[in-house]
mmCIF file of C-alpha atoms in Angstrom:
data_model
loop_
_atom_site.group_PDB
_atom_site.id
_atom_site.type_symbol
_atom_site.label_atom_id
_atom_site.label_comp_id
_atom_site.label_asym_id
_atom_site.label_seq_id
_atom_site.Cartn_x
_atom_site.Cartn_y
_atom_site.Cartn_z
ATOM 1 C CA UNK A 222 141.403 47.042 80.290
ATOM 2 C CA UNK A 223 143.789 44.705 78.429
ATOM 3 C CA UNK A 224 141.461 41.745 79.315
ATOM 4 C CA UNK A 225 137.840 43.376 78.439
ATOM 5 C CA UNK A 226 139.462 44.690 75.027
ATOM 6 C CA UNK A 227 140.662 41.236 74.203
ATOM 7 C CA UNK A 228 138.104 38.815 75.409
ATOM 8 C CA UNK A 229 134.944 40.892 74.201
ATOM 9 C CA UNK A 230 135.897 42.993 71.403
ATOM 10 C CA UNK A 231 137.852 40.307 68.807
ATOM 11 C CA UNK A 232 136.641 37.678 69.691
ATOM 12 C CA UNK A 233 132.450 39.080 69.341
ATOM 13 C CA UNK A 234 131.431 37.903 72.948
ATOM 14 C CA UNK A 235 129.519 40.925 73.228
ATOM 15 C CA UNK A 236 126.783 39.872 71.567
ATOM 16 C CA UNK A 237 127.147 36.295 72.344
ATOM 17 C CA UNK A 238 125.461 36.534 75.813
ATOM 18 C CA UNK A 239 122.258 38.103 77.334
ATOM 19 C CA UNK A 240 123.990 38.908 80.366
ATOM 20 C CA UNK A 241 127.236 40.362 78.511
ATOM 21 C CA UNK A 242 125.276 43.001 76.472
ATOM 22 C CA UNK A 243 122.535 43.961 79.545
ATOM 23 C CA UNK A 244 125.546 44.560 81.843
ATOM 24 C CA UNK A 245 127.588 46.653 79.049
ATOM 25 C CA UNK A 246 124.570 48.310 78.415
ATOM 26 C CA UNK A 247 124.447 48.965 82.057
ATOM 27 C CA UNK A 248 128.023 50.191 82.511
ATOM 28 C CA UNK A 249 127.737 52.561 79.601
ATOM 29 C CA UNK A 250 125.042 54.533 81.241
ATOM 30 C CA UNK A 251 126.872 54.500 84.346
ATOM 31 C CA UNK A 252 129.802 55.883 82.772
ATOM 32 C CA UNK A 253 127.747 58.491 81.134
ATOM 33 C CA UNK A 254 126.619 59.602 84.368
ATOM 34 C CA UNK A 255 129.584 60.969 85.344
ATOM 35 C CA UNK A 256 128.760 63.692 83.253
ATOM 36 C CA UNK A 257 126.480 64.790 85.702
ATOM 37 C CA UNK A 258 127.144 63.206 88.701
ATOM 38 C CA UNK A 259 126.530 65.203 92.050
ATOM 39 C CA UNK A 260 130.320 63.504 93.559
ATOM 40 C CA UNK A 261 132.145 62.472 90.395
ATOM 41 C CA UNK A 262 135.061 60.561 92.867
ATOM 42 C CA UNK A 263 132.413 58.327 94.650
ATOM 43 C CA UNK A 264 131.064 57.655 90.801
ATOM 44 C CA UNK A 265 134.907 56.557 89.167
ATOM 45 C CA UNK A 266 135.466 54.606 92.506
ATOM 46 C CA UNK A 267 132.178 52.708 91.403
ATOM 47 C CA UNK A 268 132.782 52.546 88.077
ATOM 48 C CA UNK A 269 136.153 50.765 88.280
ATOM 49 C CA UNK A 270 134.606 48.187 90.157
ATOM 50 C CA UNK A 271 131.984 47.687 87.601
ATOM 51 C CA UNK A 272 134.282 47.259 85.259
ATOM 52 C CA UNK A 273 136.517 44.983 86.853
ATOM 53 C CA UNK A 274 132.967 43.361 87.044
ATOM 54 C CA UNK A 275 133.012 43.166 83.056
ATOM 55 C CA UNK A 276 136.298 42.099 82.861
ATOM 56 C CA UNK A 277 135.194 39.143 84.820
ATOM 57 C CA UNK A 278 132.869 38.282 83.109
ATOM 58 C CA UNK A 279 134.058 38.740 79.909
ATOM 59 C CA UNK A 280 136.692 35.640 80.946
ATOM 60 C CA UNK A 281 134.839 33.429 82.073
ATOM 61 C CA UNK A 282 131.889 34.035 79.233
ATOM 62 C CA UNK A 283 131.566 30.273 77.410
ATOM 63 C CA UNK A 284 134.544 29.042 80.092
ATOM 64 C CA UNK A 285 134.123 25.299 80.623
ATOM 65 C CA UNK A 286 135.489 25.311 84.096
ATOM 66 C CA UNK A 287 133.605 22.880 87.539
ATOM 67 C CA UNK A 288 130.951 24.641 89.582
ATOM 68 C CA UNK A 289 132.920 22.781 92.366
ATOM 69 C CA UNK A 290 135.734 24.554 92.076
ATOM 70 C CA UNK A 291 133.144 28.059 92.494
ATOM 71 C CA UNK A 292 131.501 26.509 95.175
ATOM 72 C CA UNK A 293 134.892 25.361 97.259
ATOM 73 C CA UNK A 294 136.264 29.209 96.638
ATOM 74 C CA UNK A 295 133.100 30.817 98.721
ATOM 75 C CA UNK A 296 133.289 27.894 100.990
ATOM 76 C CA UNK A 297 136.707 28.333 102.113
ATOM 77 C CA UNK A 298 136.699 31.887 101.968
ATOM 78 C CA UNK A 299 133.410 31.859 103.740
ATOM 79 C CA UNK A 300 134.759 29.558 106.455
ATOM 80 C CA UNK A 301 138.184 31.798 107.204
ATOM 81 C CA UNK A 302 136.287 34.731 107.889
ATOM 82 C CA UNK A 303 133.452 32.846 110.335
ATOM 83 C CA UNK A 304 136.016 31.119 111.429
ATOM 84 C CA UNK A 305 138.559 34.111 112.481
ATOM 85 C CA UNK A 306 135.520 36.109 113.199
ATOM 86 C CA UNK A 307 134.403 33.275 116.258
ATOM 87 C CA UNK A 308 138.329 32.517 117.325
ATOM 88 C CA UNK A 309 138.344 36.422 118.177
ATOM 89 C CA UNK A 310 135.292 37.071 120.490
ATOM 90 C CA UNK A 311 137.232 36.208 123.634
ATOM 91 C CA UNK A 312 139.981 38.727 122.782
ATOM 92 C CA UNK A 313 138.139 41.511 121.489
ATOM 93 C CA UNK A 314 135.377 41.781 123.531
ATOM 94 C CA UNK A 315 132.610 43.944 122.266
ATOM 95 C CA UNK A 316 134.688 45.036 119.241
ATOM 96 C CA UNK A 317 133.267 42.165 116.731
ATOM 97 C CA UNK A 318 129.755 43.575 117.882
ATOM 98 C CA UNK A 319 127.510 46.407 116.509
ATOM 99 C CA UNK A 320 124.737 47.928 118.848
ATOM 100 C CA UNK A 321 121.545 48.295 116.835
ATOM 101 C CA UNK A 322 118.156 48.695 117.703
ATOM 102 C CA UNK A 323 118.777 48.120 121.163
ATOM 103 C CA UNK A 324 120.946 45.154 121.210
ATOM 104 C CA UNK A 325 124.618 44.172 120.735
ATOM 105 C CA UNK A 326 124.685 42.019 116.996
ATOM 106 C CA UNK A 327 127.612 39.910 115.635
ATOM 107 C CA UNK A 328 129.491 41.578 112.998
ATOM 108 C CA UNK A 329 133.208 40.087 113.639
ATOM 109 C CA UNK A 330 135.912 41.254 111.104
ATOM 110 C CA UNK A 331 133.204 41.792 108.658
ATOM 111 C CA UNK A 332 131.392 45.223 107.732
ATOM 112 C CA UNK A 333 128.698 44.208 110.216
ATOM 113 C CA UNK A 334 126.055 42.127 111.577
ATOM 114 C CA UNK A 335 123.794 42.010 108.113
ATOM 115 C CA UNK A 336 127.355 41.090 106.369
ATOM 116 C CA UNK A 337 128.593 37.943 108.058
ATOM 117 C CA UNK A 338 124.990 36.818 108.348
ATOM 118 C CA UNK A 339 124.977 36.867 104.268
ATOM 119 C CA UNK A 340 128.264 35.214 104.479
ATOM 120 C CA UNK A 341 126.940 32.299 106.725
ATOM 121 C CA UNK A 342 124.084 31.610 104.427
ATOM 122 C CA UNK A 343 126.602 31.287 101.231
ATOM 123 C CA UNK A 344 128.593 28.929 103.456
ATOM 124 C CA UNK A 345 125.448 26.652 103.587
ATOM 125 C CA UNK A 346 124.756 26.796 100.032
ATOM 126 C CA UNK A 347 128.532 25.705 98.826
ATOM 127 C CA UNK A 348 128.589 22.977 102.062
ATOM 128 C CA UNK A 349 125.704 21.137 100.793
ATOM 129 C CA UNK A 350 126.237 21.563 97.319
ATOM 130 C CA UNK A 351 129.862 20.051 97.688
ATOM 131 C CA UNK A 352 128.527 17.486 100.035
ATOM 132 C CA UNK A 353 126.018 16.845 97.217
ATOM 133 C CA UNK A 354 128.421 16.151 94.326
ATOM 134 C CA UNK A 355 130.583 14.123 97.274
ATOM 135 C CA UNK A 356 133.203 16.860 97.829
ATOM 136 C CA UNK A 357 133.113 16.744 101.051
ATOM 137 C CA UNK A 358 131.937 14.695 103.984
ATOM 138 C CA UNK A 359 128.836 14.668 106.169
ATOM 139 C CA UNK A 360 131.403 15.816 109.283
ATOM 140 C CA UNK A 361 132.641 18.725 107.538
ATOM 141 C CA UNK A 362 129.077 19.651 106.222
ATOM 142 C CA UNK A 363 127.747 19.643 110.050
ATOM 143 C CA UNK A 364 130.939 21.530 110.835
ATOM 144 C CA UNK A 365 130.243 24.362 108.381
ATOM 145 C CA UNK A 366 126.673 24.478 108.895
ATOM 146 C CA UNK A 367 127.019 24.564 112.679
ATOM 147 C CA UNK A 368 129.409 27.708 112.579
ATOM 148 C CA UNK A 369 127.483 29.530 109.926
ATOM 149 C CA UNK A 370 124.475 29.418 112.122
ATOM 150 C CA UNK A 371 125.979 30.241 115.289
ATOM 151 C CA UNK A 372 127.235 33.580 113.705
ATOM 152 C CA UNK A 373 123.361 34.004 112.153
ATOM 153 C CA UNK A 374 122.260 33.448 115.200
ATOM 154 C CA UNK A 375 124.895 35.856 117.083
ATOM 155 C CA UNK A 376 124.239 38.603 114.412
ATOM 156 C CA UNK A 377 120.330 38.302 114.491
ATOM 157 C CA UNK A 378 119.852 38.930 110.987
ATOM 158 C CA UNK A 379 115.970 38.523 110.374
ATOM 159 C CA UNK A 380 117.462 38.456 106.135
ATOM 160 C CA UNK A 381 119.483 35.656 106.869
ATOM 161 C CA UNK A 382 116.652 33.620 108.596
ATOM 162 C CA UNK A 383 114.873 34.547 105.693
ATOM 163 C CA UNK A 384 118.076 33.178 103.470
ATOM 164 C CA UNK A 385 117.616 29.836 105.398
ATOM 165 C CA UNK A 386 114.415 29.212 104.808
ATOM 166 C CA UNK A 387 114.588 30.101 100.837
ATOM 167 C CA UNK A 388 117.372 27.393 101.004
ATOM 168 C CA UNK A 389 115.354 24.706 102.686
ATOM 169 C CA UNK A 390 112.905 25.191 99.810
ATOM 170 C CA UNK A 391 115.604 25.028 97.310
ATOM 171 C CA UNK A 392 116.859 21.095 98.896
ATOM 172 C CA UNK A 393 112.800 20.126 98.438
ATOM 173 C CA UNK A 394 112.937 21.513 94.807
ATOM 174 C CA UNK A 395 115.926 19.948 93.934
ATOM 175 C CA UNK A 396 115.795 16.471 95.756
ATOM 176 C CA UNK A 397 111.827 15.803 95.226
ATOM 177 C CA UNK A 398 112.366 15.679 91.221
ATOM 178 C CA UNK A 399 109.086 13.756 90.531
ATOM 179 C CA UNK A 400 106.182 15.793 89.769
ATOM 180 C CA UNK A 401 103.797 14.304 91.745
ATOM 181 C CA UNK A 402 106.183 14.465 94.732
ATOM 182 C CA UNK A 403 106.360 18.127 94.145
ATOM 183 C CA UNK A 404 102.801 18.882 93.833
ATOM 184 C CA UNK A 405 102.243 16.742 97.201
ATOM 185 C CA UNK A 406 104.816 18.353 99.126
ATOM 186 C CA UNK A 407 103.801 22.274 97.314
ATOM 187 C CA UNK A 408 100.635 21.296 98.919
ATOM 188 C CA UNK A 409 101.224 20.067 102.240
ATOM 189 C CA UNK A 410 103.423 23.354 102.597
ATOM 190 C CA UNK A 411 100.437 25.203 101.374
ATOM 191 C CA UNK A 412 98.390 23.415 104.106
ATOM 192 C CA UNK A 413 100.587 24.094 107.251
ATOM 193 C CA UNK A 414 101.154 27.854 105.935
ATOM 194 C CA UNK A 415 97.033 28.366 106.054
ATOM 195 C CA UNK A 416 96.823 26.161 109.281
ATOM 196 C CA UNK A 417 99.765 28.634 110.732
ATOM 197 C CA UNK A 418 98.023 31.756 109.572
ATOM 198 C CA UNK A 419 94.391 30.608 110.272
ATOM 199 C CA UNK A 420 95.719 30.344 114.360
ATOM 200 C CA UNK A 421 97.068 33.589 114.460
ATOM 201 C CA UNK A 422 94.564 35.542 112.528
ATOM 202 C CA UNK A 423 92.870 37.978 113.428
ATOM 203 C CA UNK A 424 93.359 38.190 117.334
ATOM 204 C CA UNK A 425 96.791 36.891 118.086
ATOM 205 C CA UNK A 426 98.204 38.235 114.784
ATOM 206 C CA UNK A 427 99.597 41.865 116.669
ATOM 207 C CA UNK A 428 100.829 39.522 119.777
ATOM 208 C CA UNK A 429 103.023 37.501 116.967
ATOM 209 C CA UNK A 430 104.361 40.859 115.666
ATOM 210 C CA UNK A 431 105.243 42.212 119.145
ATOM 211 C CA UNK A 432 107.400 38.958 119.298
ATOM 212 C CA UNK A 433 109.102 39.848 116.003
ATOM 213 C CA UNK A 434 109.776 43.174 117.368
ATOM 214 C CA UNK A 435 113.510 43.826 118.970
ATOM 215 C CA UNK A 436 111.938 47.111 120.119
ATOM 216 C CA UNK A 437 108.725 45.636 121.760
ATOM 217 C CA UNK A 438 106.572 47.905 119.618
ATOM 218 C CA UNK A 439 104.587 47.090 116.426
ATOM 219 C CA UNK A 440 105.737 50.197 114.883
ATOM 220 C CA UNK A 441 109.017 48.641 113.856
ATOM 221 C CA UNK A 442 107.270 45.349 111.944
ATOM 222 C CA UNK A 443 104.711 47.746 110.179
ATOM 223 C CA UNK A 444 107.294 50.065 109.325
ATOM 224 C CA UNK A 445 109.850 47.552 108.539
ATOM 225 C CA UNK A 446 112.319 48.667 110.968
ATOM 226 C CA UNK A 447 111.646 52.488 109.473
ATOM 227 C CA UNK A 448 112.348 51.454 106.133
ATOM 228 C CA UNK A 449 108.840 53.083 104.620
ATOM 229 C CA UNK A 450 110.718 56.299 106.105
ATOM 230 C CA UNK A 451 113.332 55.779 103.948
ATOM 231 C CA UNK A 452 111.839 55.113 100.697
ATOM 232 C CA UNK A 453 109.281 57.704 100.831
ATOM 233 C CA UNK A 454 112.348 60.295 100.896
ATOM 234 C CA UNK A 455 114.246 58.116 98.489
ATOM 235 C CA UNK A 456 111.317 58.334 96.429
ATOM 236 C CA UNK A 457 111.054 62.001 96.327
ATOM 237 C CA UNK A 458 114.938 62.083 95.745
ATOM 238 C CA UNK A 459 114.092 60.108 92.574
ATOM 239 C CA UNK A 460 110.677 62.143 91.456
ATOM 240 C CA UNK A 461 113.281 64.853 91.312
ATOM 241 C CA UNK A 462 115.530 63.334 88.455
ATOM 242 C CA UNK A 463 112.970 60.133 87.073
ATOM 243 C CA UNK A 464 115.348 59.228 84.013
ATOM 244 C CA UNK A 465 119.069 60.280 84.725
ATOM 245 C CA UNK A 466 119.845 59.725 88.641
ATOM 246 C CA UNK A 467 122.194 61.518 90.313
ATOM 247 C CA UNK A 468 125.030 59.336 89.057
ATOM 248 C CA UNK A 469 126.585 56.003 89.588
ATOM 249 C CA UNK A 470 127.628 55.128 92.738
ATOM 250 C CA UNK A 471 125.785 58.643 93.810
ATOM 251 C CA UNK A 472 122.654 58.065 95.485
ATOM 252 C CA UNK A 473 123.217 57.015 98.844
ATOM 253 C CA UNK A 474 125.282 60.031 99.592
ATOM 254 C CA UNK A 475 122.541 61.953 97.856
ATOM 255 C CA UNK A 476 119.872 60.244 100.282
ATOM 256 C CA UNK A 477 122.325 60.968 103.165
ATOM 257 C CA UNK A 478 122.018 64.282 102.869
ATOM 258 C CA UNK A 479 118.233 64.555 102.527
ATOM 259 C CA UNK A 480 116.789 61.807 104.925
ATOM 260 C CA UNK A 481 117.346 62.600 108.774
ATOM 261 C CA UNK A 482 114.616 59.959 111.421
ATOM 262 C CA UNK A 483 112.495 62.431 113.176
ATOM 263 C CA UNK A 484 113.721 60.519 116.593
ATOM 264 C CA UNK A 485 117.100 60.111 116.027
ATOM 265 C CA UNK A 486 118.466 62.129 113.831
ATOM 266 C CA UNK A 487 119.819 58.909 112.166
ATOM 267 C CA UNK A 488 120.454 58.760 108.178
ATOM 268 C CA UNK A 489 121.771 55.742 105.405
ATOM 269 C CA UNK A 490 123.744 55.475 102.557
ATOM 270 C CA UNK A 491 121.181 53.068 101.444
ATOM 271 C CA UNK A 492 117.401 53.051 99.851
ATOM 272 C CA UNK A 493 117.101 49.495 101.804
ATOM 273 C CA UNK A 494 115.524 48.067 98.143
ATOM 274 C CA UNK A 495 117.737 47.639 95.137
ATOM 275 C CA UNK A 496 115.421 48.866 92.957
ATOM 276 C CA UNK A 497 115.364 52.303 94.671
ATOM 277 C CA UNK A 498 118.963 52.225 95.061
ATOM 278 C CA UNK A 499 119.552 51.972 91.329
ATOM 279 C CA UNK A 500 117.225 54.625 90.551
ATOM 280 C CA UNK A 501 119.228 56.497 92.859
ATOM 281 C CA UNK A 502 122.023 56.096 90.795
ATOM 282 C CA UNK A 503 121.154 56.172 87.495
ATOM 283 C CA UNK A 504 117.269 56.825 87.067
ATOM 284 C CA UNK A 505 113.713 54.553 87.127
ATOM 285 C CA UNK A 506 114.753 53.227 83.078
ATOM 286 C CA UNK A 507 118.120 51.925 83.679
ATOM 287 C CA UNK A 508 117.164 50.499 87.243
ATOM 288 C CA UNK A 509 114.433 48.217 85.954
ATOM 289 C CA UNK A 510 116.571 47.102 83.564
ATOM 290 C CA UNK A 511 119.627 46.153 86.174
ATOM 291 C CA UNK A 512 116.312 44.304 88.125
ATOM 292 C CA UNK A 513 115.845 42.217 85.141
ATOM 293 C CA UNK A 514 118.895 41.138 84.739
ATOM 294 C CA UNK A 515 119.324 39.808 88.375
ATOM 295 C CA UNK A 516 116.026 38.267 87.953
ATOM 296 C CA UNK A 517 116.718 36.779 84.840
ATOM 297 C CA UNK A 518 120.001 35.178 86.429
ATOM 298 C CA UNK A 519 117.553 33.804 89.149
ATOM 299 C CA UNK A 520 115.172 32.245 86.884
ATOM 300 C CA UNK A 521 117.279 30.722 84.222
ATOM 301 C CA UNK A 522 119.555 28.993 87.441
ATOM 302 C CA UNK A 523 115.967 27.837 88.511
ATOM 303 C CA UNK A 524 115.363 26.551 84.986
ATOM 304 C CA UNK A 525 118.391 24.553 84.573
ATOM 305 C CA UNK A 526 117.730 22.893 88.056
ATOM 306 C CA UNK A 527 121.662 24.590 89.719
ATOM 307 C CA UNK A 528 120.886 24.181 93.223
ATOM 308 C CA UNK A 529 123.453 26.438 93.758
ATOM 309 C CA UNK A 530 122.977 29.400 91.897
ATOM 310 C CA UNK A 531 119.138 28.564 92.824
ATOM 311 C CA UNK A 532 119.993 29.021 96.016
ATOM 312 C CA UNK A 533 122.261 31.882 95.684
ATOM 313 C CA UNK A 534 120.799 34.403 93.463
ATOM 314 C CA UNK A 535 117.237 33.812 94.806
ATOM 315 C CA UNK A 536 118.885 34.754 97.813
ATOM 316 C CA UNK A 537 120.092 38.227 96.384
ATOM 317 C CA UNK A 538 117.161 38.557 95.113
ATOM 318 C CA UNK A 539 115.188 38.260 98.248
ATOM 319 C CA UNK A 540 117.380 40.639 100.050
ATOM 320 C CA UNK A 541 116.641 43.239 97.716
ATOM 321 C CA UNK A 542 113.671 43.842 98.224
ATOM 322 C CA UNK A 543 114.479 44.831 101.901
ATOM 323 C CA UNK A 544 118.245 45.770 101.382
ATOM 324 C CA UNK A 545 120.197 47.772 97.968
ATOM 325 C CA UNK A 546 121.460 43.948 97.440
ATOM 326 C CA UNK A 547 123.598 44.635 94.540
ATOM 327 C CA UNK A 548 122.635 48.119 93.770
ATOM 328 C CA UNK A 549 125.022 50.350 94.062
ATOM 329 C CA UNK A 550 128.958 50.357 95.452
ATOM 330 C CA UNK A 551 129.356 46.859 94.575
ATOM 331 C CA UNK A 552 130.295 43.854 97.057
ATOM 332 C CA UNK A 553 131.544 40.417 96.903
ATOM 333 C CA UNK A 554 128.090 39.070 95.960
ATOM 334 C CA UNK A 555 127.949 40.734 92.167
ATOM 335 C CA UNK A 556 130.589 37.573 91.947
ATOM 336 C CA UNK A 557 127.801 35.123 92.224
ATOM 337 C CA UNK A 558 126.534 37.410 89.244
ATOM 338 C CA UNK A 559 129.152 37.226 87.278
ATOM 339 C CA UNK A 560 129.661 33.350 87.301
ATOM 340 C CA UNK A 561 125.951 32.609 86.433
ATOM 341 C CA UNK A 562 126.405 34.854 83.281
ATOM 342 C CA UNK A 563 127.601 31.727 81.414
ATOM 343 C CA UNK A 564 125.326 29.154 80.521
ATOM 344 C CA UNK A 565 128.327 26.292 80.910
ATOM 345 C CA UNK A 566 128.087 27.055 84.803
ATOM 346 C CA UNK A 567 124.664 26.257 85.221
ATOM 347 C CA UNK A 568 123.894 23.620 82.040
ATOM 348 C CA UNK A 569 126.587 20.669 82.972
ATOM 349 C CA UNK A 570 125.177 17.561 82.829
ATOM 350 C CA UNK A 571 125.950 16.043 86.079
ATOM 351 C CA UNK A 572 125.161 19.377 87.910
ATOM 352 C CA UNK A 573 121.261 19.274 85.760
ATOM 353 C CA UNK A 574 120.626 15.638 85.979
ATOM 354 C CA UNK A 575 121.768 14.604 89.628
ATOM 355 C CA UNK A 576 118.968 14.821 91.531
ATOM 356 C CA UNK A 577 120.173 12.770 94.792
ATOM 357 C CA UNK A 578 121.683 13.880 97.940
ATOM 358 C CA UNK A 579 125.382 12.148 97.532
ATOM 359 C CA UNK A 580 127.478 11.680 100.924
ATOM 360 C CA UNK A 581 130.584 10.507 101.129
ATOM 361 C CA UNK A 582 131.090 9.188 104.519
#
């Protein structure tokens, strides 16, 4: 409290910053909602995390600090938990494992399987950026990369595959600065995507969805994996209160309750999209207006050519249209959020202007 009275309110940061005033703006009507929040302890547990979120960013607002440093924090972090997470499996069996739609999945010491997937794909991202900016070495980058993917692949995560690809077309972005490169590659890409789709459509296009099944039955793709389920009765949940929510840090208990699978008798504390998620929380106004700033953060990281935070909050961003991403309790990847509020992470001159691949051998 000390630190978000002293770093916004003297000093005027709270106008100073887009991203400052959208996510004050965001925490006031969360902490409004606990007026009428339907479980006002799940609401305060949220809100003190969203305001440790503001006091986070309030400090490192206009900080002139290296993107390395960032980058080296989720990379070693990143790497002790895959790490830990692999060292384990022969001691704990099928402990480190989940058993979801019909298979064992990778979760290790981590929430589970969707979790250390996520992790593994930020791993990636801060590998190659340090091994970009020569921070690290083309052994440790193989090293990191190898172990990230064996836990994607272990944990099955059809978002992180999705994660991986998104980064691939961040390194042909990034490295292919000319123009003319770009347009060349945009359209050979363009080419092999028609060519890919022209051989599977119409007739083989249901076999290629029985092979993206893990059930064997095209009712999971076309449903993705029962998700239309769940946000036709999150959307009912949020016809019922369209402009106030059912409080911060509310709605997946709320959904919970109401959604049961006809089959299994299976419910979620999550609207599997963050923009039903938020309306969850705090109603269809305030939840387009916590999209736009995560989108915003995307784009202006894409402007200013961060390969990084390119690669990172495109990533969130992709997740959430099939996951609550950020919506919601609040996990360690608001901290990507946080850091790309200010402008001095993503604008430094070395991180805008190099546009090689540096290895330091």
């Amino acid at each position: 409290m000390i630190l978000f009275a002293f770093a916004l309110i003297p000093k005027g940061r709270l106008t100073s910053s887009f991203g400052t005033k959208a996510l004050f703006v965001y925490f006031l009507v969360a902490l409004i909602s606990a007026s009428w929040s339907s479980d006002i302890s799940a609401t305060l547990v949220s809100l003190t995390g969203f305001f440790g979120l503001l006091c986070a960013t309030a400090f490192y607002e206009g900080k002139k600090f290296e993107l390395d440093h960032i980058a080296g924090g989720f990379l070693v972090s990143s790497s002790l938990i895959i790490i830990s997470s692999l060292i384990l499996i022969p001691f704990s069996g099928l402990r480190l494992f989940d058993f979801l739609q019909g298979q064992w999945r990778f979760s290790g010491i981590t929430f589970g399987a969707h979790s250390i997937a996520r992790i593994g794909v930020f791993s990636i991202i801060s590998a190659l950026h340090l091994t970009r900016r020569g921070k690290i070495g083309i052994f440790w980058l193989i090293a990191v990369c190898s172990a990230s993917l064996v836990v994607i692949y272990l944990s099955d995560s059809r978002q992180a595959y999705a994660g991986i690809f998104w980064v691939i077309f961040c390194i042909i972005y990034i490295f292919y600065s000319k123009s003319a490169v770009k347009k060349i590659v945009i359209i050979k890409l363009g080419l092999l995507a028609l060519i890919a789709l022209g051989l599977v459509m119409p007739n083989n296009l249901e076999e290629v969805f029985l092979i993206a099944s893990r059930s064997g039955g095209l009712n999971e793709i076309t449903t993705f994996t029962g998700r239309t389920y769940v946000w036709e009765a999150a959307l009912d949940l949020i016809n019922n209160q369209v402009f106030m929510g059912y409080g911060f840090g509310t709605g997946g208990f709320v959904l919970e309750g109401f959604y049961r699978s006809e089959t299994s008798d299976w419910s979620t504390t999550s609207a599997h999209n963050m923009w039903l998620h938020a309306s969850l929380d705090l109603g269809v106004v305030c939840a387009t207006l916590f999209v736009i700033i995560i989108v915003w953060f995307s784009v202006r990281a894409w402007y200013y050519r961060s390969f990084f935070f390119m690669a990172t909050t495109g990533f969130i961003v992709l997740i959430g249209v099939l996951e609550r991403s950020l919506a919601g309790p609040l996990d360690y990847m608001i901290i990507i959020v946080v850091l790309s509020c200010s402008k001095s992470l993503v604008c430094q001159g070395s991180e805008v202007s190099s546009n090689t691949l540096q290895i330091r051998r």
